[in-house]
Coordinates of C-alpha atoms and ligand atoms in Angstrom, one line a residue:
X1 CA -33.2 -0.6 -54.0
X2 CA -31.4 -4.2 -53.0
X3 CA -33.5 -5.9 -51.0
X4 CA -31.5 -8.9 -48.3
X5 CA -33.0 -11.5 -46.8
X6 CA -32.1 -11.2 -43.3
X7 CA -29.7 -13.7 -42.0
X8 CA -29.6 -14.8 -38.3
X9 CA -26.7 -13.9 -36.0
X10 CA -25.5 -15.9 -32.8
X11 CA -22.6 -13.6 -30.2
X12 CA -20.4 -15.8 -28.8
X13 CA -18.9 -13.6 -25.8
X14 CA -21.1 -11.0 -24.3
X15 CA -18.6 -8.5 -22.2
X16 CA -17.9 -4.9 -22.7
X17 CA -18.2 -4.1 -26.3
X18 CA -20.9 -6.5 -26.8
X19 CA -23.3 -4.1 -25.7
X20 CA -22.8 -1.9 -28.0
X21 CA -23.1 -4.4 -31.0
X22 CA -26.2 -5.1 -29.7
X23 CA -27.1 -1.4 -29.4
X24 CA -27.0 -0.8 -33.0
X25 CA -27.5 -4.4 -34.5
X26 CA -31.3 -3.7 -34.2
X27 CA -30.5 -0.7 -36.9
X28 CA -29.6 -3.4 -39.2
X29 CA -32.3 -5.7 -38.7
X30 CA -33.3 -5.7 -42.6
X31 CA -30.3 -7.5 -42.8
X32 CA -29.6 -9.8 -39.9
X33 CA -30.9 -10.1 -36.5
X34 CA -29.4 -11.9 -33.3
X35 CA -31.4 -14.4 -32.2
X36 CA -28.9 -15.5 -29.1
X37 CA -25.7 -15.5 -27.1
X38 CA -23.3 -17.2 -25.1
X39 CA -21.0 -16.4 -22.8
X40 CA -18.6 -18.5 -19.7
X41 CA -19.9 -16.1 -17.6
X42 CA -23.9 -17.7 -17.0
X43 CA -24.8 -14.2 -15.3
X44 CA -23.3 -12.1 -18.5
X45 CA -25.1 -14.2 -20.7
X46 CA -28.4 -13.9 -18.8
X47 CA -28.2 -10.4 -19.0
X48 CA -27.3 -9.9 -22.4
X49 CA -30.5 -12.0 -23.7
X50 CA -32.8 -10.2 -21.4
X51 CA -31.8 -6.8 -22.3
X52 CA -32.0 -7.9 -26.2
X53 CA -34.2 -10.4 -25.8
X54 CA -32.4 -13.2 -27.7
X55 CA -31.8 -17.1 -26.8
X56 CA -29.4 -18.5 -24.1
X57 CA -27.6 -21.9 -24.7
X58 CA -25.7 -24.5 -22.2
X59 CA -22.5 -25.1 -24.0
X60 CA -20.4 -23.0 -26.5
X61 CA -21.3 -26.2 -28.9
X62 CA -25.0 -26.3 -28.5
X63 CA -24.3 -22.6 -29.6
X64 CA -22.5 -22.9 -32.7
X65 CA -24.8 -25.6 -34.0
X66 CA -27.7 -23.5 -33.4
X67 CA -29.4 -24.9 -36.7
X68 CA -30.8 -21.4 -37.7
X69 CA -27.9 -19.4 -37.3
X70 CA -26.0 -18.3 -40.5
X71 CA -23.8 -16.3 -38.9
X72 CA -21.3 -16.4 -35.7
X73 CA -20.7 -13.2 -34.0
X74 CA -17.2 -13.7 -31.9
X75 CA -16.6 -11.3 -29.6
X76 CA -14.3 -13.4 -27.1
X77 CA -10.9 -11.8 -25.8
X78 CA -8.1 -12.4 -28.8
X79 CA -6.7 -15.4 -27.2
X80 CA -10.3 -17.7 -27.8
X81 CA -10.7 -16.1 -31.4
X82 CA -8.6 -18.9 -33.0
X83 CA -10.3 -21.9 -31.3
X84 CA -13.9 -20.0 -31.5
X85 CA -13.4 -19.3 -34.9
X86 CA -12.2 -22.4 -35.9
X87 CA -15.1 -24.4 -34.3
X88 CA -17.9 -21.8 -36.2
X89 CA -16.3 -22.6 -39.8
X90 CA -16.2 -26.3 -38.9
X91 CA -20.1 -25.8 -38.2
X92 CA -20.5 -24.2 -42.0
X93 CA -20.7 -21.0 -40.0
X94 CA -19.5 -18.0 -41.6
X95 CA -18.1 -15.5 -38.8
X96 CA -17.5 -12.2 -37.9
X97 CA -15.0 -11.6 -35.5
X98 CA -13.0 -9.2 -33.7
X99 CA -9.9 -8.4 -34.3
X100 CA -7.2 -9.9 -34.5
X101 CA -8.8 -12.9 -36.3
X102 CA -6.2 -15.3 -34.7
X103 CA -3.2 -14.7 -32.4
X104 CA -0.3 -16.0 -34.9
X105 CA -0.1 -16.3 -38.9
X106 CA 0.0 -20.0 -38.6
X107 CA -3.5 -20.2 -37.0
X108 CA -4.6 -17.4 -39.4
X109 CA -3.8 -19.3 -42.4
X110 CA -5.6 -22.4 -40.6
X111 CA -8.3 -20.3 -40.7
X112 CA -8.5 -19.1 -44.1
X113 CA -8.1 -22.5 -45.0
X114 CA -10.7 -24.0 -43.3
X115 CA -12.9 -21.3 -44.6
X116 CA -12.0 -22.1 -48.1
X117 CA -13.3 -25.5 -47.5
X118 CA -16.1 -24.9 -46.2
X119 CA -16.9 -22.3 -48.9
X120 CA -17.5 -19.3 -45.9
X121 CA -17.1 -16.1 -45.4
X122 CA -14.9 -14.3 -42.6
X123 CA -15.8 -11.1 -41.2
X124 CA -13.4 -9.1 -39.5
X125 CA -13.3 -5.5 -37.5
X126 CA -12.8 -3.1 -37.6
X127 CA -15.4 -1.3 -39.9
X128 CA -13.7 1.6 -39.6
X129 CA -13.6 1.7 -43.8
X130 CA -17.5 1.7 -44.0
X131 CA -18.0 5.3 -43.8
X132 CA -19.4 7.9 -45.8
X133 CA -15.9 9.9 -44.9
X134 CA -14.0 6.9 -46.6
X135 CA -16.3 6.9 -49.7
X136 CA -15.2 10.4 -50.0
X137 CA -11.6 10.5 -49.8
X138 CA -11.8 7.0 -51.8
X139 CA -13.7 9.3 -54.5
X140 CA -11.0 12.2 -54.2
X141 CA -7.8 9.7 -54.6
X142 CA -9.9 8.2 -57.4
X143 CA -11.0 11.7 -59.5
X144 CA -6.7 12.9 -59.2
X145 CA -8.0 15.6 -56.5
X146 CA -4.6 15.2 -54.9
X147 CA -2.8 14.1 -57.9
X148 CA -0.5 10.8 -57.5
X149 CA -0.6 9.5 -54.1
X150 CA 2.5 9.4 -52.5
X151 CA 2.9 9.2 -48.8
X152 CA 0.5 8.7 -45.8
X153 CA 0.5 9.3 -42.2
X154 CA -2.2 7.3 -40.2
X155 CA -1.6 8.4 -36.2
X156 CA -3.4 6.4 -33.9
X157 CA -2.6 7.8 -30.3
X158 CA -5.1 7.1 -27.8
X159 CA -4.8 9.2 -24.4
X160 CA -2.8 7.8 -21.3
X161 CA -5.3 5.1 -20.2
X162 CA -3.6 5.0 -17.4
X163 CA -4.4 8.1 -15.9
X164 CA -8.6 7.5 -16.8
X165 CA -9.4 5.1 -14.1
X166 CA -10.2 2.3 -16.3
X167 CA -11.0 0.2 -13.3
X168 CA -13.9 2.3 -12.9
X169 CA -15.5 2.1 -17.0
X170 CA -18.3 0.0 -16.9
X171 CA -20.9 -0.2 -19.7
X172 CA -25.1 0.2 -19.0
X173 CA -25.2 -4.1 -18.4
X174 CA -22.7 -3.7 -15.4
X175 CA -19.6 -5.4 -17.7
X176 CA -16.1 -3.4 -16.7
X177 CA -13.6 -2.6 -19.4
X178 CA -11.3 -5.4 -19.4
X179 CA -8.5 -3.3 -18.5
X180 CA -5.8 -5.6 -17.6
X181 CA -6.2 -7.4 -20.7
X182 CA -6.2 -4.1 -22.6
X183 CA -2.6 -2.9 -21.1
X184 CA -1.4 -6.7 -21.6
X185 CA -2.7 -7.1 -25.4
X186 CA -1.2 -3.8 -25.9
X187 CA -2.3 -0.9 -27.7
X188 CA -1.0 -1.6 -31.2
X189 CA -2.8 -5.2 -30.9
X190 CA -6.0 -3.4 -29.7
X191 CA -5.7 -0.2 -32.1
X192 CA -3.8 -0.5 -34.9
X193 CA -5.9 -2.6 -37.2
X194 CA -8.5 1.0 -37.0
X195 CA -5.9 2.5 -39.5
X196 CA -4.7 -0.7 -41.2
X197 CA -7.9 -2.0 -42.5
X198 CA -8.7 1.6 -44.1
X199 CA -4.8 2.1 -45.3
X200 CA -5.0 -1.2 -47.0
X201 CA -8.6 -1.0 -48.7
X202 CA -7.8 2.4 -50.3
X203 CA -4.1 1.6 -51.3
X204 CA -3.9 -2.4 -51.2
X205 CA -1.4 -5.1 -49.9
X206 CA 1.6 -4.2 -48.1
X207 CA 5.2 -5.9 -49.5
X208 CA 7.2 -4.7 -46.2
X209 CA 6.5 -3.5 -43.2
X210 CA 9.2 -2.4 -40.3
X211 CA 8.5 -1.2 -37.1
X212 CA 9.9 -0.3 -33.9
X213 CA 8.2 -1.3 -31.0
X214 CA 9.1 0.0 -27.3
X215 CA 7.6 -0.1 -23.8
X216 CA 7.7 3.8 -22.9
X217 CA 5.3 3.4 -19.4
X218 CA 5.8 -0.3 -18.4
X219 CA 4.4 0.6 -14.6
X220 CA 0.9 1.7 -15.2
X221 CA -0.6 3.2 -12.2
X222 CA -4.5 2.5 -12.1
X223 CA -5.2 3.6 -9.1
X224 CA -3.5 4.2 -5.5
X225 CA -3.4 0.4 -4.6
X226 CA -3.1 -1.0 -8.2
X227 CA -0.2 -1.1 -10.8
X228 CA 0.1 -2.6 -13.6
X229 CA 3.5 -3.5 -15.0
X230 CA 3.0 -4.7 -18.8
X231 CA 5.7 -5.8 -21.4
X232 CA 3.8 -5.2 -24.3
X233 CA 4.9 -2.3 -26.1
X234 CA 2.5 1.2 -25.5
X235 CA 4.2 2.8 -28.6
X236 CA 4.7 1.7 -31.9
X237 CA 6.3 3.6 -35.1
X238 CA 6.1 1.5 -38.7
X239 CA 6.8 2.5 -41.7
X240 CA 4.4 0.7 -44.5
X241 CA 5.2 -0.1 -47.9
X242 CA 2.6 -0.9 -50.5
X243 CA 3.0 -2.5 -53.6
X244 CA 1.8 0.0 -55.2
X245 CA 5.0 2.0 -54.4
X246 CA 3.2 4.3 -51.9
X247 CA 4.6 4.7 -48.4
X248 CA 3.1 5.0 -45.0
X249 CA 4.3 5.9 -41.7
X250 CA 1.8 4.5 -38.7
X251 CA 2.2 5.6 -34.8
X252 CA -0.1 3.6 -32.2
X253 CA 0.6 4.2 -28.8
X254 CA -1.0 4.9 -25.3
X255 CA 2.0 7.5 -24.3
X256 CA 0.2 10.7 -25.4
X257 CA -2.2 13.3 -23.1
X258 CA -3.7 14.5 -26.6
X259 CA -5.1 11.6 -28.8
X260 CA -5.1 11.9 -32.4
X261 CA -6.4 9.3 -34.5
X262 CA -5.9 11.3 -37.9
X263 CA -4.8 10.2 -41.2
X264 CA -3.3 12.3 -43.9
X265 CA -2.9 11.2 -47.2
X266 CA -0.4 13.3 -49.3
X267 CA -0.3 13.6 -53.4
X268 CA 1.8 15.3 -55.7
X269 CA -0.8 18.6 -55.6
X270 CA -2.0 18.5 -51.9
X271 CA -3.4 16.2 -49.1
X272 CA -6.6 15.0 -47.6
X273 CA -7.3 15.1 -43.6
X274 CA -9.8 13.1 -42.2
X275 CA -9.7 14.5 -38.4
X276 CA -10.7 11.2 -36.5
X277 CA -11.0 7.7 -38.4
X278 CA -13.0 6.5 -34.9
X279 CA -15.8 9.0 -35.5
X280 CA -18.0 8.4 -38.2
X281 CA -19.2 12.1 -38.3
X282 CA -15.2 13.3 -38.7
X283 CA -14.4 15.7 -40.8
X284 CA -12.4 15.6 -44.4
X285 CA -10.2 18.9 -45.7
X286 CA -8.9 18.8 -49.0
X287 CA -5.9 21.2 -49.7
X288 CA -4.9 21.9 -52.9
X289 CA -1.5 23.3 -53.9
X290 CA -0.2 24.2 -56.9
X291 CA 1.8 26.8 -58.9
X292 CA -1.1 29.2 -61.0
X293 CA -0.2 32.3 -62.5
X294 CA 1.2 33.8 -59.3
X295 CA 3.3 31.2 -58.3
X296 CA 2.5 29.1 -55.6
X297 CA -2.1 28.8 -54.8
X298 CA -3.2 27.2 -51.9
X299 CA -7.0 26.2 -51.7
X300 CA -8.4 24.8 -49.0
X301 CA -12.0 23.3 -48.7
X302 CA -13.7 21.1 -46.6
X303 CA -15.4 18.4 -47.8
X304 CA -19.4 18.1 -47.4
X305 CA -20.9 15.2 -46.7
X306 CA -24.7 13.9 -45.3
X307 CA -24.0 13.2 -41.6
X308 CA -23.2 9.8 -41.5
X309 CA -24.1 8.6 -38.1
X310 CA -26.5 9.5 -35.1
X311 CA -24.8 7.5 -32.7
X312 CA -22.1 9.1 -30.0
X313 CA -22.9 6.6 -27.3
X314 CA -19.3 4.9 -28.2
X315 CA -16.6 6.8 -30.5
X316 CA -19.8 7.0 -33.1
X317 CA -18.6 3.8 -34.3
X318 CA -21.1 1.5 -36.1
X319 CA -19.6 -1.9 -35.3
X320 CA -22.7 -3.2 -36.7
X321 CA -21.7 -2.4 -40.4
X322 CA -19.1 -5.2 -40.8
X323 CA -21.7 -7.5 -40.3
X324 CA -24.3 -6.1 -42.8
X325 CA -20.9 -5.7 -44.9
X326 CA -20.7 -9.6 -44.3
X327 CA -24.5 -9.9 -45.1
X328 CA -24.0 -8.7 -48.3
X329 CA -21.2 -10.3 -49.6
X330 CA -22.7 -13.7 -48.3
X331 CA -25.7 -12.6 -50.8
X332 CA -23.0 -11.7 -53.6
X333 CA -24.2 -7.7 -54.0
X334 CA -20.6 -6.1 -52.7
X335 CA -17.2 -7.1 -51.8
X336 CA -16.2 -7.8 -48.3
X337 CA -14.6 -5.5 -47.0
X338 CA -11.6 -6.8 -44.5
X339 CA -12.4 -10.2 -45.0
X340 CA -10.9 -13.3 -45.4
X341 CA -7.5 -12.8 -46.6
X342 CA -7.8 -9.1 -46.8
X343 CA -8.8 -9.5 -42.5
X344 CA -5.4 -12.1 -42.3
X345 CA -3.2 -9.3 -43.7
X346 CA -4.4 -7.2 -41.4
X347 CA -3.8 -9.4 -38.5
X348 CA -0.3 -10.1 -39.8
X349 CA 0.4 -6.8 -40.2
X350 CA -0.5 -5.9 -36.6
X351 CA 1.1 -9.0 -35.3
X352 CA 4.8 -8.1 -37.0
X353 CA 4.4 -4.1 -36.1
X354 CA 3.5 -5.2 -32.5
X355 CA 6.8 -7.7 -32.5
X356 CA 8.9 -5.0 -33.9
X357 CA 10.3 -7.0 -36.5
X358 CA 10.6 -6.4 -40.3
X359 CA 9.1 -8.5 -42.9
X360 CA 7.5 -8.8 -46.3
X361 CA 4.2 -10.5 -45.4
X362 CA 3.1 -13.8 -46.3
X363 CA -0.6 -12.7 -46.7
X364 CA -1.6 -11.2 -49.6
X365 CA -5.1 -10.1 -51.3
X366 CA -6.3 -8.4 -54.3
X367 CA -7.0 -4.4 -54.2
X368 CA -10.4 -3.2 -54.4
X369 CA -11.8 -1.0 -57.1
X370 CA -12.6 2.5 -56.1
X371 CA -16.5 1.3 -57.2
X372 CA -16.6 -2.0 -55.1
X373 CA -15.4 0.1 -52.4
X374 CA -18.3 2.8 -52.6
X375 CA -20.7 0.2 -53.2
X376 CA -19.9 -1.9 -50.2
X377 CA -19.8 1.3 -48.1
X378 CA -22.9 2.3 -49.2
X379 CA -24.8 -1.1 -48.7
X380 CA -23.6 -1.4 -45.4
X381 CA -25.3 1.7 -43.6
X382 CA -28.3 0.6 -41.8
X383 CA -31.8 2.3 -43.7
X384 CA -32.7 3.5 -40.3
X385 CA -30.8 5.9 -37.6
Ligands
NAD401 N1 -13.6 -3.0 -25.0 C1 -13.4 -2.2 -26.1 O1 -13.3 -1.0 -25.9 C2 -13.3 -2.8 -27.4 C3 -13.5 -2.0 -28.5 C4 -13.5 -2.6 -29.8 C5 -13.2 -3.9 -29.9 N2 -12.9 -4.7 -28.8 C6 -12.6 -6.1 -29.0 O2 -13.7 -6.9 -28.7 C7 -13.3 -8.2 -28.2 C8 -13.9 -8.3 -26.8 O3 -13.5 -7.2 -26.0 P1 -14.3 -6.8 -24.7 O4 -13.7 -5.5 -24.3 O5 -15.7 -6.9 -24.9 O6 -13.8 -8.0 -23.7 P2 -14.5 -8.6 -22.4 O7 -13.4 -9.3 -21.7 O8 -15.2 -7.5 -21.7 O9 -15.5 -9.6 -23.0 C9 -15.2 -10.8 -23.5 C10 -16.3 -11.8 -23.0 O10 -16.0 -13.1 -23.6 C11 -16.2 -14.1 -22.6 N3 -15.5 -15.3 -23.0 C12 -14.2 -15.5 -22.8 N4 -13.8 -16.8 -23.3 C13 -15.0 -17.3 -23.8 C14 -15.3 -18.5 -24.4 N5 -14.4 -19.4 -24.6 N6 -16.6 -18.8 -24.8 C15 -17.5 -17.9 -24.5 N7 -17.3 -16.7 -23.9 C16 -16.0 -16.4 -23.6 C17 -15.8 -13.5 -21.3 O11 -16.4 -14.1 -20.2 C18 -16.3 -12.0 -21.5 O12 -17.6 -11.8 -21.0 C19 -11.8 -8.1 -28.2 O13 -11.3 -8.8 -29.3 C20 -11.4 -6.7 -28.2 O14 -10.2 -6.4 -28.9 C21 -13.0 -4.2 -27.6

């Protein structure tokens, strides 16, 4: 078995989701640990490091420099990524970073720059690729279970927010969902990199992408006293085309009473479902058509595989494994997965879909091999659940 050494970790932003990173970091302590945070909010911060019992710092820049750190974890709202980011790689730091790595392509190319200088390493979520579910359609597409690939559909509807009371979601450190910034953001900012960064590991670089992007509910109604009235688009439809020649059609939007976060991915002799690309536990059907001695067979089977994840305290998402992802790539055993200039197409691909423009991206990167894929899948699961 590869053995790490364990890299140390500073969070940089410690508001809703960063509980949960810090939840499941201590699974992946044989690869890095977090040894403190920061936050502008003092009383956030404090609670953070008790609860996880890290380090606390003054400034954002006694932070960065912490000497031992190898790693900066930067979970800020997307309008401080840039500047965070920025400041991290000019420390040596490699980060890891929520998406979108930086608001525009300008700044994103700034970064990858930078990083290139430096000789570091960008992490970016979503790790919704590092899944055992993944792996296996990744195997499928790669043994012709499906035949040529030909079209996908990757549907990411989340329910009508407005109608959950998202004033009243708070996490177990007393941090409230940051709703306003959610609706402003928008849901294809917020959501849409989930399917992007798994479309564009199993099929590579997109050369155009077109969308249209509307406001269908631009009063939301939170509650009896408060609305809401966002200009961001809450629905998106793009249609993706990969240099490979394959095309994909991806819907994000918060319009819908039924979510759906499925992705179907259609060959000349049947498809592959997975049922939920948030849950790490979803499952993937294989269906097989094709003409046998009676004319048209239809097999269906669903595919097996070890559960992948305890954890349902958040979508059973492991946000943890892009950073033991990270880990490993910084100690060359496996690719990284949605980093670097993999994580800027994604951004600019969720950036021009979220505009509602067309374009052939300026970002490119090279595709993955089916084996660096399942290698850097499987070294990122943490050894203990
Ligand atoms: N909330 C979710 O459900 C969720 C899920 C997945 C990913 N994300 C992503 O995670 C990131 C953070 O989201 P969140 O929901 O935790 O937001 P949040 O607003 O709850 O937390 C962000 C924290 O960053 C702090 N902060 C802001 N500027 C800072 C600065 N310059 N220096 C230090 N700290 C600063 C804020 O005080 C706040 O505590 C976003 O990029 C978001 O897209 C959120």
């Amino acid at each position: 078995m590869e053995t790490n050494k364990q890299l140390n970790a500073v969070l940089i932003g410690c508001g809703y989701i960063a509980y949960y990173y810090g939840l499941i970091a201590s699974k992946h302590d044989n690869n890095f640990k977090i040894i403190g945070c920061y936050d502008i909010i003092t009383q956030r911060m404090i609670r953070w490091a008790e609860h996880f019992g890290v380090k606390t710092y003054k400034t954002i820049d006694e932070a960065i420099n912490e000497k031992t750190a190898d790693i900066i974890i930067n979970l800020t709202p997307p309008d401080q990524h840039f500047l965070i980011n920025q400041l991290a790689l000019q420390q040596n730091k490699h980060i890891y970073c929520e998406k979108p790595l930086a608001t525009t392509i300008t700044e994103t190319q700034e970064l990858l720059k930078l990083a290139k200088q430096k000789n570091r390493m960008i992490g970016a979520a979503p790790c919704s690729v590092l899944t055992d579910a993944i792996s296996k359609i990744c195997e499928l597409i790669n043994q012709q279970a499906i035949g040529q690939v030909r079209f996908v559909t990757f549907n990411m509807h989340d329910f009508r927010i407005d109608l959950g009371r998202p004033d009243t979601w708070i996490n177990p450190l007393g941090v409230p969902w940051p709703y306003k910034n959610e609706f402003q953001e928008g849901c294809t900012r917020e959501h849409s990199a989930y399917s992007l960064a798994i479309a564009t590991t199993l099929f590579g670089p997109v050369s155009w992408v077109g969308s249209l992007a509307t406001t269908v509910i631009p009063e939301k109604k939170i509650n009896k006293q408060e609305t809401i009235n966002v200009t961001t688009p809450d629905f998106t439809v793009s249609i993706l085309k990969f240099a490979n020649g394959i095309v994909g059609q991806l819907t994000c939007g918060i319009i819908s009473h039924i979510p759906d976060r499925s992705i179907i991915i259609q060959g000349d002799i049947g498809y592959i479902k997975l049922d939920d690309c948030w849950n790490y536990n979803s499952p993937v059907t294989l269906t097989q058509r094709f003409f046998g001695e009676n004319g048209l067979e239809i097999k269906e089977r669903h595919i097996e595989f070890n559960k992948d994840s305890e954890r349902a305290d958040y979508y059973n998402i492991d946000q943890a494994r892009g950073i033991t992802n990270l880990c490993n790539a910084i100690q060359h055993k496996s690719i990284l997965v949605c980093g670097n200039e993999h994580a800027a197409h994604v951004t600019e691909l969720t950036n021009s879909i979220s505009q509602g423009i067309q374009k052939s991206p300026q970002t490119q990167f090279e595709r993955y091999l089916p084996e660096d894929i399942f290698n850097a899948i499987r070294l990122s699961k943490p050894i203990k659940y």
